[in-house]
Coordinates of C-alpha atoms in Angstrom, one line a residue:
M1 CA 220.1 -151.3 76.3
G2 CA 217.3 -153.6 77.2
I3 CA 216.2 -155.5 80.7
M4 CA 219.2 -157.8 81.7
L5 CA 217.7 -161.2 82.1
D6 CA 220.8 -163.2 82.8
E7 CA 224.3 -162.7 83.3
K8 CA 227.5 -165.2 83.9
W9 CA 231.1 -166.1 83.2
R10 CA 231.1 -168.9 80.5
K11 CA 234.0 -170.9 78.7
A12 CA 234.2 -170.2 75.2
Q13 CA 233.0 -173.7 73.1
K14 CA 233.6 -171.8 69.9
T15 CA 234.9 -168.3 68.4
H16 CA 233.4 -165.4 69.6
H17 CA 233.9 -161.4 69.7
C18 CA 234.0 -159.1 72.3
N19 CA 231.2 -156.5 72.0
S20 CA 233.5 -154.1 74.0
C21 CA 236.7 -154.2 71.9
G22 CA 236.2 -156.5 69.0
A23 CA 238.9 -159.0 70.0
T24 CA 238.5 -162.7 69.5
I25 CA 237.3 -164.6 72.2
T26 CA 238.9 -168.4 71.4
R27 CA 238.0 -171.5 72.5
G28 CA 238.0 -172.6 75.8
E29 CA 238.9 -168.6 77.0
K30 CA 236.8 -167.2 79.7
Y31 CA 234.0 -164.4 78.9
H32 CA 231.4 -162.7 80.4
W33 CA 227.9 -163.1 78.9
E34 CA 224.9 -161.1 79.5
K35 CA 221.4 -161.7 77.9
Y36 CA 218.9 -158.7 77.5
A37 CA 215.5 -158.1 76.0
D38 CA 214.2 -155.1 74.5
S39 CA 211.2 -154.2 72.4
L40 CA 213.0 -155.9 69.4
G41 CA 213.6 -159.1 70.9
L42 CA 216.6 -160.8 72.8
Y43 CA 220.0 -160.5 72.6
E44 CA 223.6 -161.2 74.1
V45 CA 226.3 -159.1 74.8
K46 CA 230.0 -160.7 75.3
S47 CA 232.8 -159.2 76.9
C48 CA 236.5 -160.4 77.2
K49 CA 237.9 -160.5 80.7
G50 CA 240.2 -157.3 79.8
C51 CA 236.9 -155.5 78.8
D52 CA 234.8 -156.5 81.7
E53 CA 237.6 -155.4 84.3
A54 CA 237.9 -151.8 82.6
Y55 CA 233.9 -151.7 82.8
F56 CA 233.7 -149.5 85.6
D57 CA 236.4 -147.2 84.8
V58 CA 234.8 -146.5 81.5
A59 CA 231.3 -146.1 83.2
E60 CA 233.0 -143.6 85.4
Y61 CA 234.6 -142.0 82.5
V62 CA 231.5 -141.9 80.7
D63 CA 229.2 -140.1 83.2
D64 CA 225.7 -139.9 82.8
W65 CA 225.5 -136.8 80.5
Q66 CA 227.3 -138.8 77.7
L67 CA 225.5 -141.9 78.1
V68 CA 222.9 -143.0 75.7
S69 CA 220.6 -144.9 78.1
D70 CA 218.9 -147.1 75.4
E71 CA 222.7 -148.1 74.4
G72 CA 224.5 -148.9 77.5
I73 CA 228.3 -148.5 77.2
T74 CA 229.5 -148.8 73.6
F75 CA 232.4 -149.8 71.7
D76 CA 232.7 -145.8 71.1
D77 CA 232.6 -145.0 74.9
Y78 CA 235.6 -147.4 75.5
E79 CA 237.6 -145.9 72.5
R80 CA 237.0 -142.3 73.9
W81 CA 238.3 -143.9 77.5
A82 CA 241.3 -145.4 76.2
T83 CA 242.3 -142.6 73.8
D84 CA 241.5 -139.4 75.8
T85 CA 244.8 -137.6 76.1
D86 CA 243.4 -135.3 78.9
Y87 CA 243.6 -138.1 81.3
P88 CA 246.3 -140.8 82.2
D89 CA 247.2 -143.4 80.1
T90 CA 246.8 -146.6 82.6
P91 CA 247.8 -150.1 81.6
A92 CA 244.1 -151.0 81.3
K93 CA 243.8 -148.4 78.6
Q94 CA 246.9 -149.6 76.7
A95 CA 245.4 -153.3 76.8
W96 CA 242.2 -152.3 75.7
R97 CA 243.9 -150.2 72.8
Q98 CA 246.1 -153.0 71.8
R99 CA 243.2 -155.5 72.0
S100 CA 240.9 -153.2 69.8
G101 CA 243.7 -151.9 67.3
C102 CA 242.8 -148.2 68.4
I103 CA 245.4 -145.6 68.6
R104 CA 246.1 -142.7 71.3
Y105 CA 247.6 -139.9 69.5
E106 CA 249.5 -137.6 72.1
D107 CA 249.6 -133.8 71.6
D108 CA 252.8 -132.3 71.1

């Protein structure tokens, strides 16, 4: 991930998609916006409220050895966190799976 230039909560003026779960952020809904710069230029990351609230749980789960420093925490990291059956299935994980359409398969 590049260098963060700015971040704030915004109220959507048009439809966006959450970079963390893929859910639609509808007009009028609040979302977390971040602006970055890297060697390829400027880019933005948008997160729905639920993903922003779950961010620290995901970051703790991912741990440094799994994190690709250039990418930051990705959709795949959220998916592993939300579907890992070795850890408790929390309401935050259930909500993320509902927004993203991912499924947690329980072992028999």
